[in-house]
Amino acid sequence: MRKAIFLQFLTGVLACLSVFSVIAEDPYRYYTWTVTYGTVSRLGGHQQGILINGLFPGPPIEAVTNDNIIVNVINKLDEPFLITWNGVKQRRTSWQDGVLGTNCPIPQNTNWTYKFQLKDQVGTYNYFPSTQMHRVFGGYGALNIAARSVISIPYPIPAQEFTILVSDWQKFSSTYYFFLFNLQALQKRLDDGHALPVPDSLLINGRPNSHCPLLVKKIIFKWVLMYLIISGKTYKFRVSNLCIETSINFRIQGHTMTLVEVEGAHTLQEVYESIDVHVGQSVAVEITLNGSPKDYYIVASSRFTKPILTTTAILHYDGSHTPPSLPLPIAPTYHLHWSMKQARTIRTNLTANAARPNPQGSFHYGQIRVVRTIVLENTAVKINGKLRYAVNGISYVDPSTPLKLADWYNISGVFDLKTIKDKPTHGALAKPGVSVIGLTLHDYVEIVFQNNDTTVQSWHLDGSSFYVVGYGGGQWTTDMKKKYNLADAVSRHTVQVYPSSWSAVYVSLDNKGMWNLRSAIWSRRYLGQQLYLRVWNNEHSVYTETDVPPNALYCGKAKRP
Ligand SMILES: *[C@@H]1O[C@H](CO)[C@@H](O)[C@H](O)[C@H]1NC(C)=O
Ligand SMILES: *[C@@H]1O[C@H](CO)[C@@H](O)[C@H](O)[C@H]1NC(C)=O
Ligand SMILES: *[C@@H]1O[C@H](CO)[C@@H](O)[C@H](O)[C@H]1NC(C)=O
Ligand SMILES: *[C@@H]1O[C@H](CO)[C@@H](O)[C@H](O)[C@H]1NC(C)=O
C-alpha cells in the first residue's frame, strides 16, 4: 500500500519535472574493463591472449537504442592500446571512435573512459582492439543493441537470443612459428614483408571445435558450447565474423535460417541453408525447429581457403538424449560465384522499420544525385623491398598526431588532402603516406572498391553505413551503374569485394568527423590498406559536431607541455 502511494507520488513529481525537461535523458550503462595479457588454453596448448576482466572473448555489451555507454578502459598491457566500436556510428563525435586517426592511444598502466551514445541504432555489432595487431590475440566482444520497447520489431519475437562470435586462431605450437608467438614476433613477421600463415582453426566464442569423438568430447566438455532450445519456439542467432582474415560460411544442421538483420538493417526475410559472413560483418538469423528433438551441429567453416577450416558448437534441444551426428551439412568452399549471387539476395525490407518506427525505405537512396565518385583500388606493393598494401598508390602510415586533433587545433604538417587521388594511379610507384579524402558534410558519394588481387577483400567505414548498390566481376566502369540496385540494396558498414571484382556503395556523409575507411583484414590494414574520410563544414556548432572531450588524451604534435 505504502509502495503504491509512493509510486503515485513519484509519478506526480516526474510529471512536474517533465514540464521543465521535455526530453528525458537516455539511460546510462557503465563498464570498467581491465585489459591484460593472460593465458588462453586452446587446441591443446597455452598461449598469450588479450583478456578483458579476465575473459576471452571480452564481456558482451547488451544495450538498447539511444543508451549512453561509458567504458572505463584500464590498460594493463605492455603497449598503448585502443578499442574501436565496430559499426557504432558515434554521431557527431568521432572523438570516441577509438582508432589512431581520432584518438591518442591509452598509455600502458593508465585508464581512459569512452563515452558515447548508441544513437538511432539497433542490431548486431561488436568491438575489438584497433591498435597494432592486438586484435589477433583477443580483446574483442559483442555489442548488441535491442530496439526500445516502444518500437516494434519486424520479425517474430525470439524466445531467446544467442551471440556467436567466430574468430580465426593461430596455434602456439604451430610449425609456422619458430619463435614465440607474441605481438612483437607477429608484427616483426609482417614488418619483414612476410604474409601471415593460414590460421590453424576457427573459434566460436573463443572455443575450438566440438566436433570430435564422443570420448574426447567428454574430456573437453567445457569447450563444447551448447545452446539449449525448446522445440517449436523461435530463436535468434547474432553472428559476427571477428576473424583477422577469413571469410566464413555459417549454418545449422537440420535447420534453415531466416535472415532478419544485417549490421543494423532489417532485411527481406529470405530463407538460407547457409550464409556467408565476411571479415568484419554481422548478421542475425532466426530458426524454428519443428523436427525431432535431438542435438545438432552449429557450423562455421572458412571460405576460399586451403585447407578448409571447420568448427562447430552444439544446438541442444530440451529433452534431447541424442548427441549430434555426422555428417556436417555441406557448404560451398571456393565457389565465388555462389557467394556473389547470395550477396545480391540480401536486400532491405523497405516496409520494415529500424531503430525508428518509420520504414527504412522512406529514404530514397537511389534517387539522390551523387556529387562525387571515388574509386579505390587496393594493391600489394613493395616499399623499400618489403610487402605493404596500398590504396590508389598510397600505403597508409599512422602519424604520431591523431588526424582529428590536428584538424581541431589547426596543427599543420600532419596530413594533406592532396596525398590521395580519387582514382587509381595505374603504374605509378606506391608511396607511404597519410591518406585523407576531404568531403563536405552531407555530400552524397559513390565509392567503388576495385580489387585486382586474388583474395576477397573486406572494406569497412566508420561513422556511417553505406548502401551496397552493386557487385561485379572485372574492372568497374561507369557503365556498371546500369546494373546497380537502386531500390532495396542493404545498408551496412562492411562490404566484401571478390577477387578481380568490384563492389560499389552509395553513402550519405551526414556525420561530421574524421572516419576510418579500412580493410577489415587486419594484416592488410596494419600494412597500409586504409585511409580516412574527413567529413567537414566550416560551421563550428555542437549541432554538427561536439567539442573535443574534456578527458581527451594529447600526443604527438598535440601534446600539452
Ligand atoms: C580512470 O579511472 C578512474 C576511476 O577508477 C576515473 O575516476 C577516471 O576518470 C579515469 N580516467 C580517465 C581519463 O578516464
Ligand atoms: C517486411 O516487413 C514487414 C513489416 O514489418 C513484414 O510484415 C514483412 O513480413 C516483411 N517482409 C519480408 C519479405 O521480409
Ligand atoms: C582553427 O582554425 C579555424 C579556422 O581558421 C578557427 O575557426 C578555429 O578557431 C581554429 N581552432 C583553434 C583551436 O585554434
Ligand atoms: C588492375 O587491372 C586493370 C585491368 O586489367 C589494369 O588496368 C590495372 O593496371 C590493374 N591495376 C594494378 C594495380 O595492377
Coordinates of C-alpha atoms and ligand atoms in Angstrom, one line a residue:
M1 CA 0.0 0.0 0.0
R2 CA 2.7 2.5 1.0
K3 CA 4.7 1.5 -2.0
A4 CA 1.8 2.2 -4.3
I5 CA 1.3 5.7 -2.8
F6 CA 5.0 6.4 -3.1
L7 CA 4.9 5.4 -6.7
Q8 CA 2.0 7.6 -7.3
F9 CA 3.8 10.5 -5.6
L10 CA 6.9 9.8 -7.7
T11 CA 4.9 9.7 -10.9
G12 CA 3.5 13.1 -9.9
V13 CA 7.0 14.5 -9.4
L14 CA 8.2 13.1 -12.7
A15 CA 5.2 14.6 -14.5
C16 CA 6.1 18.0 -13.0
L17 CA 9.8 17.6 -13.9
S18 CA 8.9 16.7 -17.4
V19 CA 7.5 20.2 -17.9
F20 CA 10.9 21.6 -17.3
S21 CA 13.0 18.9 -19.1
V22 CA 11.0 17.9 -22.1
I23 CA 13.5 15.2 -23.2
A24 CA 14.1 12.6 -20.6
E25 CA 17.7 11.6 -20.6
D26 CA 18.5 8.3 -22.1
P27 CA 19.8 5.6 -19.7
Y28 CA 23.5 5.2 -18.9
R29 CA 25.4 1.9 -18.8
Y30 CA 28.7 1.9 -17.0
Y31 CA 31.5 -0.6 -17.6
T32 CA 35.0 -0.9 -16.1
W33 CA 37.3 -3.0 -18.2
T34 CA 40.7 -4.1 -17.2
V35 CA 42.7 -5.2 -20.2
T36 CA 45.5 -7.7 -19.6
Y37 CA 47.6 -10.3 -21.3
G38 CA 46.7 -13.7 -19.9
T39 CA 47.0 -17.3 -20.8
V40 CA 44.4 -18.8 -23.2
S41 CA 44.4 -22.5 -23.5
R42 CA 43.1 -23.6 -26.8
L43 CA 43.9 -26.5 -29.2
G44 CA 45.9 -28.3 -26.6
G45 CA 48.4 -25.5 -26.0
H46 CA 48.6 -22.4 -23.9
Q47 CA 49.3 -19.1 -25.4
Q48 CA 49.2 -15.4 -24.9
G49 CA 45.8 -13.8 -25.3
I50 CA 44.2 -10.4 -24.5
L51 CA 41.6 -10.6 -21.8
I52 CA 39.1 -8.1 -20.6
N53 CA 38.2 -8.6 -17.0
G54 CA 39.8 -12.0 -17.3
L55 CA 37.5 -13.0 -20.2
F56 CA 38.3 -14.2 -23.7
P57 CA 36.3 -13.1 -25.6
G58 CA 35.6 -9.9 -23.7
P59 CA 32.3 -9.2 -21.9
P60 CA 29.3 -8.5 -24.1
I61 CA 27.6 -5.1 -24.1
E62 CA 23.8 -5.7 -24.2
A63 CA 22.2 -2.3 -24.7
V64 CA 19.1 -0.6 -26.0
T65 CA 18.9 2.1 -28.8
N66 CA 20.0 5.5 -27.5
D67 CA 21.7 4.2 -24.4
N68 CA 24.7 6.1 -23.2
I69 CA 27.7 3.8 -22.9
I70 CA 30.5 4.7 -20.5
V71 CA 33.5 2.4 -20.7
N72 CA 36.5 3.0 -18.5
V73 CA 39.3 1.0 -20.1
I74 CA 42.3 0.2 -17.8
N75 CA 45.3 -0.7 -20.0
K76 CA 47.5 -3.3 -18.3
L77 CA 49.2 -4.4 -21.5
D78 CA 52.8 -3.6 -22.2
E79 CA 51.8 -1.2 -25.0
P80 CA 49.5 1.7 -25.8
F81 CA 46.0 0.4 -26.6
L82 CA 42.7 1.4 -28.1
I83 CA 39.3 -0.3 -28.6
T84 CA 37.1 0.6 -31.6
W85 CA 33.3 0.0 -31.7
N86 CA 32.7 -1.7 -35.0
G87 CA 29.6 -0.2 -36.6
V88 CA 28.7 2.2 -33.8
K89 CA 28.1 5.4 -35.6
Q90 CA 29.4 7.8 -32.9
R91 CA 27.1 10.5 -34.2
R92 CA 28.9 14.0 -34.2
T93 CA 31.7 12.6 -32.2
S94 CA 34.5 10.8 -34.0
W95 CA 36.4 11.6 -30.7
Q96 CA 35.1 8.3 -29.3
D97 CA 35.9 6.1 -32.3
G98 CA 39.0 4.6 -30.8
V99 CA 41.3 4.5 -33.8
L100 CA 44.7 6.2 -34.1
G101 CA 43.3 8.8 -36.5
T102 CA 40.9 10.1 -33.9
N103 CA 42.4 9.2 -30.5
C104 CA 45.8 9.0 -28.9
P105 CA 46.3 5.5 -27.6
I106 CA 45.8 4.8 -23.9
P107 CA 49.3 4.5 -22.4
Q108 CA 50.1 1.3 -20.5
N109 CA 49.1 1.4 -16.8
T110 CA 46.7 4.2 -17.3
N111 CA 43.0 4.3 -18.0
W112 CA 40.7 6.3 -20.3
T113 CA 37.0 6.5 -20.4
Y114 CA 34.9 6.3 -23.6
K115 CA 31.6 8.0 -23.6
F116 CA 29.2 7.5 -26.5
Q117 CA 25.5 7.1 -27.3
L118 CA 24.0 4.3 -29.4
K119 CA 22.0 6.9 -31.2
D120 CA 19.3 5.6 -33.5
Q121 CA 20.9 2.2 -33.9
V122 CA 19.5 -1.3 -33.5
G123 CA 21.2 -4.5 -34.4
T124 CA 24.3 -6.7 -34.1
Y125 CA 27.7 -5.1 -33.6
N126 CA 31.0 -5.8 -31.9
Y127 CA 34.2 -4.2 -30.6
F128 CA 37.8 -5.1 -30.9
P129 CA 41.3 -3.6 -30.4
S130 CA 42.3 -1.2 -33.2
T131 CA 46.0 -0.7 -32.3
Q132 CA 48.8 -2.6 -33.8
M133 CA 47.9 -6.3 -34.3
H134 CA 46.4 -6.7 -30.8
R135 CA 43.2 -8.0 -32.3
V136 CA 44.9 -11.3 -33.2
F137 CA 45.2 -12.0 -29.5
G138 CA 41.6 -11.2 -28.4
G139 CA 40.2 -8.2 -26.7
Y140 CA 37.0 -8.5 -28.8
G141 CA 33.4 -8.9 -27.9
A142 CA 29.8 -8.5 -28.8
L143 CA 27.9 -5.2 -28.8
N144 CA 24.2 -5.9 -29.3
I145 CA 21.6 -3.1 -29.5
A146 CA 18.0 -4.1 -28.8
A147 CA 15.1 -1.9 -30.0
R148 CA 13.4 0.4 -27.5
S149 CA 10.2 -1.1 -26.0
V150 CA 8.1 1.4 -28.0
I151 CA 9.5 0.2 -31.3
S152 CA 8.0 -3.0 -32.9
I153 CA 10.5 -5.4 -34.5
P154 CA 9.6 -6.6 -38.0
Y155 CA 10.1 -10.3 -37.4
P156 CA 8.9 -12.9 -34.8
I157 CA 10.0 -12.1 -31.3
P158 CA 12.5 -14.8 -30.4
A159 CA 12.2 -16.8 -27.2
Q160 CA 15.9 -16.2 -26.7
E161 CA 18.9 -14.7 -28.5
F162 CA 22.4 -16.2 -28.8
T163 CA 25.5 -14.4 -29.8
I164 CA 28.1 -16.2 -32.0
L165 CA 31.5 -14.6 -32.5
V166 CA 33.6 -16.5 -35.0
S167 CA 37.3 -15.8 -35.0
D168 CA 40.4 -17.4 -36.5
W169 CA 43.3 -18.5 -34.4
Q170 CA 47.0 -19.4 -34.8
K171 CA 48.2 -22.3 -32.8
F172 CA 51.1 -21.6 -30.5
S173 CA 53.0 -24.7 -31.2
S174 CA 52.4 -24.3 -34.9
T175 CA 55.3 -25.3 -37.1
Y176 CA 54.9 -22.0 -38.9
Y177 CA 56.5 -20.3 -35.9
F178 CA 59.9 -21.0 -34.7
F179 CA 59.7 -18.0 -32.4
L180 CA 57.5 -17.1 -29.5
F181 CA 54.0 -16.3 -30.8
N182 CA 53.5 -12.9 -29.3
L183 CA 52.6 -9.4 -30.6
Q184 CA 56.2 -8.4 -31.4
A185 CA 57.1 -11.6 -33.2
L186 CA 53.9 -11.4 -35.2
Q187 CA 54.4 -7.8 -36.2
K188 CA 58.1 -8.4 -37.0
R189 CA 57.0 -11.1 -39.4
L190 CA 54.6 -8.6 -41.1
D191 CA 57.2 -5.7 -41.0
D192 CA 59.8 -8.0 -42.6
G193 CA 57.4 -8.5 -45.5
H194 CA 56.1 -12.0 -44.8
A195 CA 52.4 -12.7 -45.0
L196 CA 50.7 -14.3 -42.1
P197 CA 50.3 -18.1 -42.4
V198 CA 46.8 -19.5 -42.8
P199 CA 45.1 -19.7 -39.4
D200 CA 45.1 -23.1 -37.7
S201 CA 41.5 -23.1 -36.7
L202 CA 38.3 -21.2 -36.2
L203 CA 36.9 -20.5 -32.8
I204 CA 33.2 -20.0 -31.8
N205 CA 33.0 -17.6 -28.8
G206 CA 36.7 -18.3 -28.1
R207 CA 36.2 -22.1 -28.1
P208 CA 37.6 -24.6 -30.6
N209 CA 35.8 -27.4 -32.4
S210 CA 33.3 -29.5 -30.6
H211 CA 33.1 -32.0 -33.4
C212 CA 35.3 -34.8 -32.3
P213 CA 34.8 -38.4 -30.9
L214 CA 32.4 -38.5 -28.0
L215 CA 35.0 -39.8 -25.6
V216 CA 37.3 -36.8 -26.3
K217 CA 34.3 -34.6 -26.2
K218 CA 33.6 -35.6 -22.6
I219 CA 37.1 -34.7 -21.6
I220 CA 37.0 -31.3 -23.2
F221 CA 33.3 -30.8 -22.3
K222 CA 33.9 -27.3 -21.0
W223 CA 34.8 -26.3 -24.6
V224 CA 31.7 -27.6 -26.2
L225 CA 29.3 -24.7 -26.4
M226 CA 25.7 -25.7 -26.1
Y227 CA 22.6 -23.7 -26.8
L228 CA 19.6 -25.0 -25.1
I229 CA 16.4 -24.6 -27.1
I230 CA 12.9 -25.7 -26.9
S231 CA 11.0 -27.3 -29.8
G232 CA 8.5 -25.1 -31.7
K233 CA 9.9 -21.8 -30.4
T234 CA 11.8 -19.2 -32.5
Y235 CA 15.4 -18.4 -31.6
K236 CA 17.7 -15.7 -32.9
F237 CA 21.4 -16.1 -33.5
R238 CA 23.5 -13.0 -33.9
V239 CA 26.6 -14.0 -35.9
S240 CA 29.7 -11.8 -36.2
N241 CA 32.8 -12.6 -38.2
L242 CA 35.7 -11.4 -36.0
C243 CA 38.4 -13.2 -37.9
I244 CA 41.6 -11.5 -38.9
E245 CA 41.4 -12.6 -42.5
T246 CA 38.9 -15.5 -43.0
S247 CA 35.5 -15.3 -44.7
I248 CA 33.2 -17.8 -43.2
N249 CA 30.1 -19.8 -44.0
F250 CA 27.6 -20.3 -41.2
R251 CA 24.9 -23.0 -41.0
I252 CA 22.9 -25.1 -38.5
Q253 CA 22.4 -28.8 -39.2
G254 CA 18.8 -29.8 -39.8
H255 CA 17.6 -26.2 -39.9
T256 CA 17.1 -23.4 -42.3
M257 CA 17.7 -19.8 -41.2
T258 CA 15.7 -16.7 -41.9
L259 CA 17.8 -13.7 -42.3
V260 CA 16.3 -10.8 -40.3
E261 CA 19.1 -8.2 -39.8
V262 CA 22.5 -7.2 -41.3
E263 CA 24.5 -4.7 -39.4
G264 CA 21.5 -2.7 -38.3
A265 CA 19.4 -3.0 -41.4
H266 CA 16.2 -5.1 -41.3
T267 CA 16.4 -7.3 -44.4
L268 CA 13.9 -9.1 -46.6
Q269 CA 13.3 -12.3 -44.6
E270 CA 14.8 -14.7 -47.0
V271 CA 15.5 -18.3 -46.0
Y272 CA 19.0 -19.7 -46.3
E273 CA 20.6 -23.1 -45.7
S274 CA 23.9 -21.4 -45.2
I275 CA 25.1 -17.9 -45.3
D276 CA 28.5 -16.3 -46.0
V277 CA 29.7 -13.7 -43.5
H278 CA 32.9 -11.8 -44.5
V279 CA 35.5 -10.4 -42.2
G280 CA 34.1 -7.6 -40.0
Q281 CA 30.4 -8.3 -41.0
S282 CA 27.5 -9.3 -38.8
V283 CA 24.1 -10.9 -39.5
A284 CA 21.1 -12.0 -37.4
V285 CA 19.1 -15.1 -38.3
E286 CA 16.1 -16.8 -36.8
I287 CA 15.4 -20.5 -36.6
T288 CA 12.4 -22.6 -35.6
L289 CA 12.6 -26.3 -35.1
N290 CA 9.7 -28.5 -35.9
G291 CA 11.7 -31.6 -36.4
S292 CA 12.7 -34.2 -33.8
P293 CA 14.3 -33.0 -30.6
K294 CA 17.8 -34.2 -31.0
D295 CA 21.1 -32.3 -30.9
Y296 CA 22.5 -30.6 -34.0
Y297 CA 25.8 -29.1 -35.0
I298 CA 26.2 -25.4 -35.4
V299 CA 28.9 -25.0 -38.1
A300 CA 31.3 -22.3 -39.1
S301 CA 33.7 -23.1 -41.9
S302 CA 36.2 -21.0 -43.8
R303 CA 35.6 -19.8 -47.3
F304 CA 38.2 -19.6 -50.1
T305 CA 41.0 -21.1 -48.0
K306 CA 43.2 -24.2 -48.4
P307 CA 42.7 -26.2 -46.3
I308 CA 39.1 -25.5 -45.2
L309 CA 38.8 -24.8 -41.5
T310 CA 35.7 -26.0 -39.8
T311 CA 34.5 -25.6 -36.3
T312 CA 31.3 -26.5 -34.5
A313 CA 29.2 -25.8 -31.5
I314 CA 26.1 -27.8 -30.4
L315 CA 22.5 -26.9 -30.5
H316 CA 20.9 -28.9 -27.7
Y317 CA 17.2 -29.4 -27.5
D318 CA 15.4 -29.6 -24.3
G319 CA 14.7 -33.2 -23.5
S320 CA 17.1 -34.5 -26.2
H321 CA 19.3 -37.5 -25.3
T322 CA 20.6 -37.9 -28.8
P323 CA 24.0 -36.3 -29.5
P324 CA 24.6 -34.6 -32.8
S325 CA 25.7 -36.9 -35.6
L326 CA 27.8 -36.6 -38.7
P327 CA 28.0 -35.7 -41.5
L328 CA 28.1 -32.0 -41.1
P329 CA 25.8 -30.1 -43.5
I330 CA 27.7 -29.3 -46.7
A331 CA 28.7 -25.8 -47.7
P332 CA 30.4 -24.0 -50.5
T333 CA 34.1 -23.9 -50.3
Y334 CA 35.8 -22.0 -53.2
H335 CA 32.6 -21.1 -55.1
L336 CA 33.0 -17.4 -55.5
H337 CA 30.0 -17.0 -57.9
W338 CA 27.8 -18.7 -55.3
S339 CA 28.8 -16.1 -52.8
M340 CA 28.3 -13.1 -55.1
K341 CA 24.9 -14.5 -56.1
Q342 CA 23.9 -14.9 -52.5
A343 CA 25.1 -11.4 -51.6
R344 CA 22.7 -10.0 -54.2
T345 CA 19.8 -11.6 -52.4
I346 CA 20.5 -9.7 -49.2
R347 CA 18.2 -6.7 -49.5
T348 CA 16.4 -4.2 -47.3
N349 CA 12.8 -4.8 -46.3
L350 CA 11.6 -1.3 -47.4
T351 CA 8.4 -1.5 -45.3
A352 CA 10.1 -2.6 -42.1
N353 CA 11.3 -0.1 -39.5
A354 CA 14.7 0.0 -37.9
A355 CA 15.6 2.0 -34.8
R356 CA 12.8 4.4 -35.5
P357 CA 9.2 3.5 -36.3
N358 CA 9.2 4.8 -39.8
P359 CA 10.0 2.4 -42.7
Q360 CA 13.6 2.1 -43.8
G361 CA 12.6 2.6 -47.4
S362 CA 11.5 6.2 -46.9
F363 CA 15.0 7.3 -47.7
H364 CA 15.2 7.1 -51.5
Y365 CA 18.9 6.5 -51.7
G366 CA 18.7 5.5 -55.4
Q367 CA 17.3 8.9 -56.5
I368 CA 19.8 11.3 -54.8
R369 CA 22.3 13.0 -57.0
V370 CA 25.9 11.6 -56.5
V371 CA 28.3 14.6 -56.1
R372 CA 31.5 12.6 -56.3
T373 CA 32.7 9.1 -57.4
I374 CA 35.7 7.8 -55.6
V375 CA 37.3 4.6 -57.0
L376 CA 39.7 2.9 -54.5
E377 CA 42.0 0.2 -55.7
N378 CA 43.9 -2.0 -53.3
T379 CA 47.3 -3.3 -54.4
A380 CA 50.0 -5.4 -52.8
V381 CA 53.2 -3.4 -53.3
K382 CA 56.9 -3.4 -52.3
I383 CA 58.2 -0.4 -50.4
N384 CA 61.9 -0.5 -49.6
G385 CA 61.8 -4.1 -50.7
K386 CA 59.1 -5.1 -48.2
L387 CA 55.5 -6.1 -48.7
R388 CA 52.9 -3.4 -48.0
Y389 CA 49.4 -2.7 -49.1
A390 CA 48.4 0.5 -50.9
V391 CA 45.1 2.2 -51.9
N392 CA 45.4 4.3 -55.0
G393 CA 49.2 4.1 -54.7
I394 CA 49.4 5.3 -51.1
S395 CA 50.2 2.9 -48.2
Y396 CA 48.8 4.5 -45.1
V397 CA 51.1 5.2 -42.2
D398 CA 49.7 6.4 -38.8
P399 CA 51.1 9.8 -37.9
S400 CA 52.0 10.3 -34.3
T401 CA 49.4 13.0 -34.0
P402 CA 45.8 11.9 -34.5
L403 CA 44.3 13.5 -37.6
K404 CA 41.2 14.6 -35.7
L405 CA 43.3 16.5 -33.1
A406 CA 45.5 18.0 -35.8
D407 CA 42.3 19.2 -37.5
W408 CA 40.7 20.6 -34.4
Y409 CA 43.8 22.5 -33.2
N410 CA 44.9 23.6 -36.7
I411 CA 48.2 21.7 -36.4
S412 CA 49.9 21.7 -39.8
G413 CA 52.1 19.1 -41.3
V414 CA 50.1 16.1 -40.1
F415 CA 48.0 15.4 -43.2
D416 CA 47.4 16.9 -46.6
L417 CA 44.1 16.4 -48.5
K418 CA 46.1 16.1 -51.8
T419 CA 48.0 13.0 -50.8
I420 CA 45.5 10.5 -52.2
K421 CA 43.6 10.8 -55.5
D422 CA 40.0 9.8 -56.2
K423 CA 41.1 7.4 -58.9
P424 CA 43.6 4.5 -59.1
T425 CA 47.1 5.6 -60.1
H426 CA 47.9 2.8 -62.5
G427 CA 51.6 2.2 -63.0
A428 CA 52.8 4.9 -60.5
L429 CA 55.1 3.7 -57.8
A430 CA 53.4 3.3 -54.4
K431 CA 54.5 5.5 -51.6
P432 CA 53.9 5.6 -47.9
G433 CA 51.6 8.5 -46.8
V434 CA 48.8 9.8 -44.7
S435 CA 45.7 9.5 -46.9
V436 CA 42.8 11.7 -46.1
I437 CA 39.9 12.4 -48.5
G438 CA 38.2 15.8 -47.9
L439 CA 34.4 15.8 -48.1
T440 CA 31.7 18.3 -47.2
L441 CA 29.2 17.4 -44.6
H442 CA 26.0 15.9 -46.3
D443 CA 27.9 15.1 -49.5
Y444 CA 26.3 12.1 -51.3
V445 CA 29.1 10.0 -52.6
E446 CA 29.7 6.8 -54.6
I447 CA 32.7 4.7 -53.6
V448 CA 33.8 1.9 -55.8
F449 CA 36.2 -0.7 -54.3
Q450 CA 38.2 -2.2 -57.1
N451 CA 40.1 -5.5 -56.2
N452 CA 42.7 -6.7 -58.7
D453 CA 44.0 -9.1 -56.1
T454 CA 43.4 -12.9 -55.9
T455 CA 41.8 -12.8 -52.4
V456 CA 38.5 -11.5 -51.1
Q457 CA 38.7 -8.0 -49.6
S458 CA 36.6 -6.6 -46.9
W459 CA 36.2 -2.8 -46.5
H460 CA 34.7 -1.1 -43.5
L461 CA 33.7 2.5 -43.0
D462 CA 33.4 4.1 -39.5
G463 CA 30.7 6.7 -38.7
S464 CA 28.1 5.8 -41.4
S465 CA 26.5 2.9 -43.1
F466 CA 26.6 2.7 -46.9
Y467 CA 24.2 1.2 -49.4
V468 CA 25.8 -1.7 -51.3
V469 CA 24.4 -1.0 -54.7
G470 CA 26.4 -3.5 -56.8
Y471 CA 28.9 -6.3 -57.0
G472 CA 30.6 -7.3 -60.3
G473 CA 33.5 -9.1 -61.9
G474 CA 36.4 -7.4 -63.7
Q475 CA 37.1 -3.7 -64.0
W476 CA 34.5 -1.2 -62.9
T477 CA 33.4 1.4 -65.5
T478 CA 30.7 4.0 -65.3
D479 CA 28.6 1.6 -67.4
M480 CA 28.2 -0.6 -64.4
K481 CA 25.9 1.9 -62.9
K482 CA 23.2 0.5 -65.1
K483 CA 23.3 -2.7 -63.1
Y484 CA 23.1 -1.1 -59.7
N485 CA 20.3 -2.0 -57.3
L486 CA 18.8 1.5 -56.7
A487 CA 15.6 0.2 -54.9
D488 CA 16.3 -2.1 -52.0
A489 CA 20.1 -2.5 -51.5
V490 CA 21.1 -3.2 -47.9
S491 CA 22.7 -0.6 -45.8
R492 CA 25.7 -1.9 -43.9
H493 CA 29.1 -0.9 -42.6
T494 CA 31.3 -3.6 -44.2
V495 CA 31.3 -4.8 -47.7
Q496 CA 33.2 -7.7 -49.3
V497 CA 35.0 -7.3 -52.7
Y498 CA 35.6 -10.5 -54.6
P499 CA 38.9 -11.3 -56.4
S500 CA 39.3 -9.5 -59.7
S501 CA 36.0 -7.8 -59.0
W502 CA 34.4 -4.5 -57.7
S503 CA 31.8 -3.6 -55.2
A504 CA 30.1 -0.2 -55.3
V505 CA 28.4 1.7 -52.4
Y506 CA 26.5 5.0 -52.0
V507 CA 27.0 6.9 -48.8
S508 CA 25.4 10.0 -47.4
L509 CA 28.1 11.7 -45.3
D510 CA 25.9 13.2 -42.6
N511 CA 28.2 12.6 -39.7
K512 CA 30.9 15.3 -39.3
G513 CA 34.2 13.9 -38.2
M514 CA 37.3 12.0 -39.2
W515 CA 36.3 8.5 -40.2
N516 CA 38.5 5.4 -40.9
L517 CA 37.8 3.6 -44.1
R518 CA 39.8 0.4 -43.8
S519 CA 40.5 -3.1 -44.8
A520 CA 38.8 -5.3 -42.2
I521 CA 41.5 -7.9 -43.0
W522 CA 43.8 -6.9 -40.2
S523 CA 47.3 -7.5 -41.6
R524 CA 46.4 -5.5 -44.7
R525 CA 45.2 -2.6 -42.6
Y526 CA 48.3 -2.9 -40.5
L527 CA 50.4 -2.7 -43.6
G528 CA 48.7 0.3 -45.1
Q529 CA 45.3 -0.6 -46.7
Q530 CA 43.3 2.1 -45.0
L531 CA 42.6 5.8 -45.2
Y532 CA 40.4 8.5 -43.6
L533 CA 37.4 10.5 -44.8
R534 CA 37.4 14.0 -43.4
V535 CA 33.7 15.0 -43.3
W536 CA 33.7 18.7 -42.7
N537 CA 32.0 22.1 -42.9
N538 CA 33.2 25.4 -41.6
E539 CA 30.4 25.9 -39.2
H540 CA 31.5 25.4 -35.6
S541 CA 28.4 24.1 -33.9
V542 CA 27.6 21.4 -31.4
Y543 CA 24.6 20.5 -33.6
T544 CA 27.0 19.2 -36.2
E545 CA 30.0 18.1 -34.0
T546 CA 30.7 18.0 -30.3
D547 CA 33.7 19.8 -28.9
V548 CA 36.9 17.9 -28.0
P549 CA 36.0 15.8 -24.9
P550 CA 37.4 17.2 -21.6
N551 CA 39.3 13.9 -21.0
A552 CA 40.9 13.8 -24.4
L553 CA 44.5 12.5 -24.5
Y554 CA 47.1 14.5 -26.3
C555 CA 50.1 13.1 -28.1
G556 CA 52.5 13.9 -31.0
K557 CA 52.3 17.5 -32.1
A558 CA 49.2 18.0 -30.0
K559 CA 51.0 17.1 -26.8
R560 CA 50.5 19.6 -24.0
P561 CA 53.5 20.9 -22.1
Ligands
LIG1 C1 40.4 6.5 -14.6 O1 39.6 5.7 -13.7 C2 39.1 6.5 -12.6 C3 38.3 5.6 -11.6 O2 39.0 4.4 -11.5 C4 38.2 7.6 -13.0 O3 37.8 8.4 -12.0 C5 38.9 8.5 -14.0 O4 38.1 9.4 -14.6 C6 39.5 7.6 -15.2 N1 40.3 8.4 -16.0 C7 40.0 8.7 -17.3 C8 41.0 9.6 -18.1 O5 39.0 8.2 -17.8
LIG2 C1 8.9 -6.8 -44.3 O1 8.5 -6.1 -43.1 C2 7.1 -6.1 -42.9 C3 6.8 -5.1 -41.8 O2 7.3 -5.3 -40.6 C4 6.7 -7.5 -42.5 O3 5.4 -7.6 -42.2 C5 7.0 -8.4 -43.7 O4 6.8 -9.8 -43.5 C6 8.5 -8.2 -44.2 N1 8.6 -8.9 -45.5 C7 9.7 -9.6 -45.8 C8 9.6 -10.3 -47.1 O5 10.6 -9.8 -45.1
LIG3 C1 41.3 26.6 -36.3 O1 41.1 27.5 -37.4 C2 39.7 27.8 -37.6 C3 39.5 28.5 -39.0 O2 40.6 29.4 -39.2 C4 39.2 28.6 -36.4 O3 37.8 28.9 -36.6 C5 39.4 27.8 -35.2 O4 39.0 28.5 -34.0 C6 40.8 27.4 -35.0 N1 40.9 26.5 -33.9 C7 41.8 26.6 -32.9 C8 41.7 25.6 -31.8 O5 42.7 27.4 -32.9
LIG4 C1 44.1 -3.7 -62.4 O1 43.6 -4.3 -63.6 C2 43.4 -3.3 -64.6 C3 42.7 -4.1 -65.8 O2 43.4 -5.2 -66.1 C4 44.7 -2.6 -65.0 O3 44.4 -1.6 -66.0 C5 45.3 -2.0 -63.8 O4 46.5 -1.5 -64.1 C6 45.4 -3.1 -62.7 N1 46.0 -2.4 -61.5 C7 47.0 -2.9 -60.9 C8 47.5 -2.0 -59.8 O5 47.6 -3.9 -61.2

